GROMACS .gro file of N, CA and C in nm:
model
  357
    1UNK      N    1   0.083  -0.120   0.000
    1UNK     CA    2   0.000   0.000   0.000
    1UNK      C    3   0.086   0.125   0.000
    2UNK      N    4   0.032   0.196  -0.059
    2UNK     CA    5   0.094   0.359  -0.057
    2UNK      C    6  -0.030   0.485   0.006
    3UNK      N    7   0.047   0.562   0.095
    3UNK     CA    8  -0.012   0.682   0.154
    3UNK      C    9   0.012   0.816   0.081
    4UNK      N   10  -0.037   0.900   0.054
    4UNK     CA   11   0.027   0.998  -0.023
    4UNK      C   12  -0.083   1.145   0.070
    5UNK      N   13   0.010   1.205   0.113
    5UNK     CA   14  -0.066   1.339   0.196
    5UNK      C   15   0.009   1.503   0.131
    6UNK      N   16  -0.114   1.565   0.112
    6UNK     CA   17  -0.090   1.681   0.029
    6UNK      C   18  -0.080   1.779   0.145
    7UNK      N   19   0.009   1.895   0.128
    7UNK     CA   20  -0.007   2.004   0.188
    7UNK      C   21  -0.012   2.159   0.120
    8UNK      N   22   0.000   2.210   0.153
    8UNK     CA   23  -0.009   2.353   0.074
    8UNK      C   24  -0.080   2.419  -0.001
    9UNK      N   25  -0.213   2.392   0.002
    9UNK     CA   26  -0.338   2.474  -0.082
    9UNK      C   27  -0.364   2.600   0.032
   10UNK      N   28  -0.479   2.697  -0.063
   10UNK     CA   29  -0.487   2.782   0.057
   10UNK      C   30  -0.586   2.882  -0.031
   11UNK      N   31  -0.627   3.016   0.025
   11UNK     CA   32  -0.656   3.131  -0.101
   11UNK      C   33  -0.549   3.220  -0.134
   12UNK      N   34  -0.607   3.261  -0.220
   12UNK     CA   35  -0.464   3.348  -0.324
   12UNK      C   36  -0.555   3.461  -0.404
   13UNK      N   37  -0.493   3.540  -0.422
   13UNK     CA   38  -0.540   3.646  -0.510
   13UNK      C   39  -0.480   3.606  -0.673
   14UNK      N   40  -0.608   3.618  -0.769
   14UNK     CA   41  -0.546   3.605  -0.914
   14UNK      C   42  -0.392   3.635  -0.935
   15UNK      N   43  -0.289   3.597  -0.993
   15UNK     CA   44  -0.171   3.624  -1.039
   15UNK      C   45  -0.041   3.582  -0.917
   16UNK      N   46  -0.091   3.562  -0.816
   16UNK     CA   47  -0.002   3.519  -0.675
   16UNK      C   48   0.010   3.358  -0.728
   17UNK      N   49   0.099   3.356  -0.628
   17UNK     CA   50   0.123   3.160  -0.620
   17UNK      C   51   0.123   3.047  -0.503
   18UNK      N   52   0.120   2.961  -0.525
   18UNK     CA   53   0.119   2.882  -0.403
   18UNK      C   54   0.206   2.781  -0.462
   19UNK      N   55   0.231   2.702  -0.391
   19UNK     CA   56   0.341   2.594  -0.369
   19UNK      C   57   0.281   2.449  -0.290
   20UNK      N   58   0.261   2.331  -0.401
   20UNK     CA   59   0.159   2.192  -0.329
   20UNK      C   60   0.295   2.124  -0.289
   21UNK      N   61   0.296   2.034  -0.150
   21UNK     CA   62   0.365   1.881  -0.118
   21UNK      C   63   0.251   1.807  -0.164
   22UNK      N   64   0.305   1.696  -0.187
   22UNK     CA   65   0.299   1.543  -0.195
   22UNK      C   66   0.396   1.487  -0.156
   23UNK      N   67   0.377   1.386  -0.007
   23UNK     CA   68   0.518   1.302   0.071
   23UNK      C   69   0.417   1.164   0.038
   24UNK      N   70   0.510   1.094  -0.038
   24UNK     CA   71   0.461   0.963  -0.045
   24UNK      C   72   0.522   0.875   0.054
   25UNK      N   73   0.454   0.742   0.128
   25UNK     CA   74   0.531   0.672   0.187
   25UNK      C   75   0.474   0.533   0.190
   26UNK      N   76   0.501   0.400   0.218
   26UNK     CA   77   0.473   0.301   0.208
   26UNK      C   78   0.526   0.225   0.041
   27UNK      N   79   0.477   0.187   0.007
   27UNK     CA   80   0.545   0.038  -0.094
   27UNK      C   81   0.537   0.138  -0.214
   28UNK      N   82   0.676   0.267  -0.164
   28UNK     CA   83   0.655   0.342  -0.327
   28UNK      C   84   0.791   0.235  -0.428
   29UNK      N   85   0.899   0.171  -0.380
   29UNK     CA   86   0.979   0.126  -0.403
   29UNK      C   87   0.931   0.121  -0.625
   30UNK      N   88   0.801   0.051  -0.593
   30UNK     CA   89   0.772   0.027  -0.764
   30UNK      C   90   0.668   0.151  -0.829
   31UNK      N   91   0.730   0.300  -0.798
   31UNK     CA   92   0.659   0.404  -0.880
   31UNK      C   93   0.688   0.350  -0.979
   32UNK      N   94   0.560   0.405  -1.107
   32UNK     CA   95   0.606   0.446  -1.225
   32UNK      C   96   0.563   0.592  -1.257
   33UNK      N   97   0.445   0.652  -1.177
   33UNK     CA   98   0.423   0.770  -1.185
   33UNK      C   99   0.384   0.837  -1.025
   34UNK      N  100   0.381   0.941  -1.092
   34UNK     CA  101   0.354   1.076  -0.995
   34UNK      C  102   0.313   1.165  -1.003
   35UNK      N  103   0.186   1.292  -0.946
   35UNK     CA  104   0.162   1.378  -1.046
   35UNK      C  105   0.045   1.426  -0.948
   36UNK      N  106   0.015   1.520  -0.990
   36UNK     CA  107  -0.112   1.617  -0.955
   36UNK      C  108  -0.247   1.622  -1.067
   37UNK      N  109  -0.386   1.611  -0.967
   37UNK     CA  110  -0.474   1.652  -1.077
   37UNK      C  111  -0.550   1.759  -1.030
   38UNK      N  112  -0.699   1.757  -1.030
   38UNK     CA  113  -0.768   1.877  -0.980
   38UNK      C  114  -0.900   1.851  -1.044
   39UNK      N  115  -1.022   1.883  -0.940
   39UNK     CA  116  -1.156   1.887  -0.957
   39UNK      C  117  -1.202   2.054  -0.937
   40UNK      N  118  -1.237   2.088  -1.015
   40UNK     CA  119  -1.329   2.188  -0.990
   40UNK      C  120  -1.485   2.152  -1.005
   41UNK      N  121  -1.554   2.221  -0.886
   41UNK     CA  122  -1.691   2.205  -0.862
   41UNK      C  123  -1.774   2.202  -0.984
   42UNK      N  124  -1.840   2.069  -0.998
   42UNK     CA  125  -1.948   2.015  -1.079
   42UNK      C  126  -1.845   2.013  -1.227
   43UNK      N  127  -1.727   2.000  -1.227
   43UNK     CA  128  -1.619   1.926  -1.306
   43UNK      C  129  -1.564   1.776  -1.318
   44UNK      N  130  -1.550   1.697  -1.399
   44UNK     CA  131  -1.453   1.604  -1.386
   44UNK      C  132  -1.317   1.635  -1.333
   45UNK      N  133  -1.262   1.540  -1.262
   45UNK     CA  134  -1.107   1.516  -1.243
   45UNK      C  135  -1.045   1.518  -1.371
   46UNK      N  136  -0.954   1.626  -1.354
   46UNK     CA  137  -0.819   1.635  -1.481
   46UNK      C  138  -0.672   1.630  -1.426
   47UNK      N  139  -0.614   1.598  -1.546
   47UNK     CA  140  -0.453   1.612  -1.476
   47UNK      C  141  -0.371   1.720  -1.560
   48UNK      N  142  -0.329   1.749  -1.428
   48UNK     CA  143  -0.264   1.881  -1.439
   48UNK      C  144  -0.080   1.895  -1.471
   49UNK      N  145  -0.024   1.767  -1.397
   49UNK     CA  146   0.117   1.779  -1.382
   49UNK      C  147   0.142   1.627  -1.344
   50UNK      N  148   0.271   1.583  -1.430
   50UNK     CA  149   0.338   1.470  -1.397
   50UNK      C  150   0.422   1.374  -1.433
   51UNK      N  151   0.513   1.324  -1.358
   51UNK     CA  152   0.632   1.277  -1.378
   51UNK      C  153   0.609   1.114  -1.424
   52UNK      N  154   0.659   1.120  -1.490
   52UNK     CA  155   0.746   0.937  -1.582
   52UNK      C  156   0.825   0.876  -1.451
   53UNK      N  157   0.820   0.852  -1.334
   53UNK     CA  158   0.903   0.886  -1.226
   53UNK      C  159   1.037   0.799  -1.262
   54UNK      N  160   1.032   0.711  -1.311
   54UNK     CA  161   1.197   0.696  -1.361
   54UNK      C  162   1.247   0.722  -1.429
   55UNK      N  163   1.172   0.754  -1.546
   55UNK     CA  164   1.274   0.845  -1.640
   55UNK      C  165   1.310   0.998  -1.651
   56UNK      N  166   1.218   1.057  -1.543
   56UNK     CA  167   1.234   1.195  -1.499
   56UNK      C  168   1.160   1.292  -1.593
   57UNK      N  169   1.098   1.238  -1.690
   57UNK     CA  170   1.049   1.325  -1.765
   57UNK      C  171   0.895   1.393  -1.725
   58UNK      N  172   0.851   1.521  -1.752
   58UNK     CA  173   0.715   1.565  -1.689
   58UNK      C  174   0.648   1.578  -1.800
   59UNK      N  175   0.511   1.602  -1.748
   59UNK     CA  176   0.415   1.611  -1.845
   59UNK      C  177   0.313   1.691  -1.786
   60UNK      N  178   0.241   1.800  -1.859
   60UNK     CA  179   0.175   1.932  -1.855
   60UNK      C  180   0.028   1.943  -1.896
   61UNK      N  181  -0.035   1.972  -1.850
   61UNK     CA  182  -0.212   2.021  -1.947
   61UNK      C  183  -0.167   2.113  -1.973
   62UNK      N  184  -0.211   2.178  -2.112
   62UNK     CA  185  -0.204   2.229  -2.184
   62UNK      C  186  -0.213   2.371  -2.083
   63UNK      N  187  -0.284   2.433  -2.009
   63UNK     CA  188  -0.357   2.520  -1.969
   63UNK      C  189  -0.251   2.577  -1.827
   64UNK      N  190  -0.165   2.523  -1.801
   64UNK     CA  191  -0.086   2.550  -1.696
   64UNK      C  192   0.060   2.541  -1.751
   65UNK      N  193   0.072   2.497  -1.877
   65UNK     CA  194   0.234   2.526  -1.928
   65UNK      C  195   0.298   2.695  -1.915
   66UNK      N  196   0.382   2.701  -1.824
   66UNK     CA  197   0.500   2.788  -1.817
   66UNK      C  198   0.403   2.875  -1.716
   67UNK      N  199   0.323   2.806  -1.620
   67UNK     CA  200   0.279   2.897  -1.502
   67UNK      C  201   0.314   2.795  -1.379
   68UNK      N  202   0.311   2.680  -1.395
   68UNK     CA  203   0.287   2.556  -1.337
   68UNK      C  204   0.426   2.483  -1.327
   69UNK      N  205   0.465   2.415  -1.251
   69UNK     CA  206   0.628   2.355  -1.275
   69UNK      C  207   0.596   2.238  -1.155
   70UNK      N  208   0.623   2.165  -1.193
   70UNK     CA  209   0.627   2.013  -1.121
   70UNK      C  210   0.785   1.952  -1.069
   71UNK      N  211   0.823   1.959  -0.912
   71UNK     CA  212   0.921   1.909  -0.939
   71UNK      C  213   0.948   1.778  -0.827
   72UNK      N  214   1.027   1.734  -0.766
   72UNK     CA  215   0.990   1.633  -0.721
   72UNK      C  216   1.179   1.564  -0.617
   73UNK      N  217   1.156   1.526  -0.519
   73UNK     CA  218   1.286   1.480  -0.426
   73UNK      C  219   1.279   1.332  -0.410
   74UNK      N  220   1.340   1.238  -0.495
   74UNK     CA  221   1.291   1.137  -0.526
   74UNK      C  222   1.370   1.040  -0.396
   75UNK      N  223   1.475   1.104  -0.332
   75UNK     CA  224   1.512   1.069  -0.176
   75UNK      C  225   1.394   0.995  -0.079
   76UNK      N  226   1.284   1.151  -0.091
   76UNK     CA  227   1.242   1.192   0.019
   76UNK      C  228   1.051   1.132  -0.062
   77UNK      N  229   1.102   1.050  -0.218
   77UNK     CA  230   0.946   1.038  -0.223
   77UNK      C  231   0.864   1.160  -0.213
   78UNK      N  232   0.867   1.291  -0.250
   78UNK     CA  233   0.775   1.405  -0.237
   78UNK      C  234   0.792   1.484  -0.424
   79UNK      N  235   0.702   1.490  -0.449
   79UNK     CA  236   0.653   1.583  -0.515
   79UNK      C  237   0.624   1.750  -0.514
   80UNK      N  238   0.625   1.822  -0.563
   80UNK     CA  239   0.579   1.965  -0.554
   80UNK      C  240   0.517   2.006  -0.665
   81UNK      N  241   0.459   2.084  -0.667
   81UNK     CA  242   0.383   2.193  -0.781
   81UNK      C  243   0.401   2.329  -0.742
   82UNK      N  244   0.451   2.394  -0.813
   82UNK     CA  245   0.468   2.518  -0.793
   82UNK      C  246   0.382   2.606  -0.880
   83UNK      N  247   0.321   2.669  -0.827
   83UNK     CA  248   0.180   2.763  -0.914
   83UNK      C  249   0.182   2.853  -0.925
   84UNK      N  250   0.223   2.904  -1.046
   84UNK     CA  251   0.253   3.074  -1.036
   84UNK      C  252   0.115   3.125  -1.133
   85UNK      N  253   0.130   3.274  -1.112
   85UNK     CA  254   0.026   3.352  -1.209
   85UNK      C  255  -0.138   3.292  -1.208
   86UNK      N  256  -0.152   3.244  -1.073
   86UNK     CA  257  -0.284   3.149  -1.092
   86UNK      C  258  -0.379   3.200  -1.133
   87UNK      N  259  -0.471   3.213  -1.190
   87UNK     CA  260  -0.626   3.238  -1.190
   87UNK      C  261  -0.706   3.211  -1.157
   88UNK      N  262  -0.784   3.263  -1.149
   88UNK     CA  263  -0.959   3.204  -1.084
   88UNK      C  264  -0.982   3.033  -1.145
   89UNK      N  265  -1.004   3.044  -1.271
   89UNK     CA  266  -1.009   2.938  -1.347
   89UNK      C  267  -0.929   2.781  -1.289
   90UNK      N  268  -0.815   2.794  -1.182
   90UNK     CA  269  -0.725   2.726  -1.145
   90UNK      C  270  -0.822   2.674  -1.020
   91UNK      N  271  -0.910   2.733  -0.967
   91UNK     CA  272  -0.957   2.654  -0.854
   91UNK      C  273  -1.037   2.561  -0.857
   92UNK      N  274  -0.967   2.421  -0.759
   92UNK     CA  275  -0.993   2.330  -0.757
   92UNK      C  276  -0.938   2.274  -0.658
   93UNK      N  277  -1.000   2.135  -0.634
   93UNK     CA  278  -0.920   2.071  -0.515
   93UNK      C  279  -0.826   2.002  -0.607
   94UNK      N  280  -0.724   1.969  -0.546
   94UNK     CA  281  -0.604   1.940  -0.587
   94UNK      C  282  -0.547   1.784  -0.520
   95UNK      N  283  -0.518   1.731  -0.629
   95UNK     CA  284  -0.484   1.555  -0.579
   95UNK      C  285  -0.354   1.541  -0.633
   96UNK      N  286  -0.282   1.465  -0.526
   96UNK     CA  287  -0.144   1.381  -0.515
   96UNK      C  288  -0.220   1.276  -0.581
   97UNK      N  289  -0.114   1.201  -0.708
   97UNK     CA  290  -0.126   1.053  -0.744
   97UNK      C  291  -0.027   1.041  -0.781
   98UNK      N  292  -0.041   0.859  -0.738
   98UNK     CA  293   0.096   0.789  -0.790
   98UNK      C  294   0.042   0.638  -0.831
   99UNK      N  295   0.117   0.611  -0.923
   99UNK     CA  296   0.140   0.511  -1.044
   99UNK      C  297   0.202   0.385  -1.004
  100UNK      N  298   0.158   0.302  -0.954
  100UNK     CA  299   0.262   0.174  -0.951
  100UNK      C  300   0.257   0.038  -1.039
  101UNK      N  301   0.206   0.110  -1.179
  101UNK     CA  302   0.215  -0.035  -1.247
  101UNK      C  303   0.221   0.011  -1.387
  102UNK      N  304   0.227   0.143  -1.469
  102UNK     CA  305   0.293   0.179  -1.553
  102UNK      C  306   0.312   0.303  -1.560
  103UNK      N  307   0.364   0.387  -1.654
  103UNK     CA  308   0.404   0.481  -1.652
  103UNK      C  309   0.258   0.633  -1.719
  104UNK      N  310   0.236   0.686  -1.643
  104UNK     CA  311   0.116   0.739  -1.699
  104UNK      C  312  -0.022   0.690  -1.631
  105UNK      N  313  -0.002   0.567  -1.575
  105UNK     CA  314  -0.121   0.499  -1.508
  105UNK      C  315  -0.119   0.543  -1.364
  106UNK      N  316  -0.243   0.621  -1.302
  106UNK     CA  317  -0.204   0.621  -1.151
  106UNK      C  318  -0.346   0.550  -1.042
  107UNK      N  319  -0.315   0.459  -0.973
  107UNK     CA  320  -0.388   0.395  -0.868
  107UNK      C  321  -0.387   0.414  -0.734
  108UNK      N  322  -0.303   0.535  -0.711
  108UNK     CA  323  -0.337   0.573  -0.562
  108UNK      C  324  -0.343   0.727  -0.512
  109UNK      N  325  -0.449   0.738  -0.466
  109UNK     CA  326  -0.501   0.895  -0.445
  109UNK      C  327  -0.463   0.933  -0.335
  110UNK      N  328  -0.483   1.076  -0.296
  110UNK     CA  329  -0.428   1.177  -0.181
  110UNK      C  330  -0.545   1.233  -0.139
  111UNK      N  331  -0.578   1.269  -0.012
  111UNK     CA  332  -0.731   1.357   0.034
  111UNK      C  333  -0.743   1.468  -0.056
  112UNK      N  334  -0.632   1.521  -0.142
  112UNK     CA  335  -0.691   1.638  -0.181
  112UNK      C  336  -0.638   1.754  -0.119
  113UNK      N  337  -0.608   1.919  -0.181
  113UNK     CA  338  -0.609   2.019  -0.073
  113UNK      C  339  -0.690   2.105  -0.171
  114UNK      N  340  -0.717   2.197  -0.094
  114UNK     CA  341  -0.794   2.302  -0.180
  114UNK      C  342  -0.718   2.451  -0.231
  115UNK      N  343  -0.757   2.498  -0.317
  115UNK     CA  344  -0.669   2.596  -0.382
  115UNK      C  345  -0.785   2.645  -0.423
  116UNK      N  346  -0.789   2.790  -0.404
  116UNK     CA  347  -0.933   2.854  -0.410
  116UNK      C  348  -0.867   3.019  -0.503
  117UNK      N  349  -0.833   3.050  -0.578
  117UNK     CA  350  -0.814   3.164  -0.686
  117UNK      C  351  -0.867   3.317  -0.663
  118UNK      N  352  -0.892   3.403  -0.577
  118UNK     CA  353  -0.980   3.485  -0.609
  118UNK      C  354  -0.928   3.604  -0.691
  119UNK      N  355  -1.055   3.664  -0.770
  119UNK     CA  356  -1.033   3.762  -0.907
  119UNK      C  357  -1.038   3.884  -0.811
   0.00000   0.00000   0.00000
């Protein structure tokens, strides 16, 4: 089993930033991924940010390239998102996932934090 606990959501004024953890712990030994998604109210779950976790490579929605940066302490099992220039449009609750059976595939979720945008 894997635990994955998010920290760092909060409110923000349009164009400010915030900064997400994800500390993974338990049977991460076989990542293949890692990554952040996000629900906004009466939305589907999308993904927002995430790592190939062994080959180091990231991957972006379209809609957060070069505001958004994903990076990750593969020591310490933690993830980050760094959120710059946010917008309203950006609020959502926000999910830690991780991948343990291919790369791109993720099967274990995080409570979530909330990230709330105001204009």
């Amino acid at each position: 089993q894997v635990q994955l606990v998010e920290s760092g959501g909060g409110l923000v004024q349009a164009g400010g930033s915030l900064r997400l953890s994800c500390v993974a712990s338990g049977r991460t030994f076989s990542t293949y991924a890692m990554g952040w998604f996000r629900q906004a109210p009466g939305k589907a779950r999308e993904f927002v940010a995430g790592f190939n976790w062994k080959r180091g490579a990231t991957v972006y929605k379209d809609s957060v390239k070069g505001r958004f940066t994903i990076s990750r302490t593969t020591a310490e099992n933690t993830v980050y998102l760094q959120m710059n220039s946010l917008k309203p449009e950006d609020t959502a609750v926000y999910y830690c996932a991780l991948g343990t059976v291919q790369e791109g595939a993720y099967n274990y979720w995080g409570h979530g934090t909330q990230v709330t945008v105001s204009s």
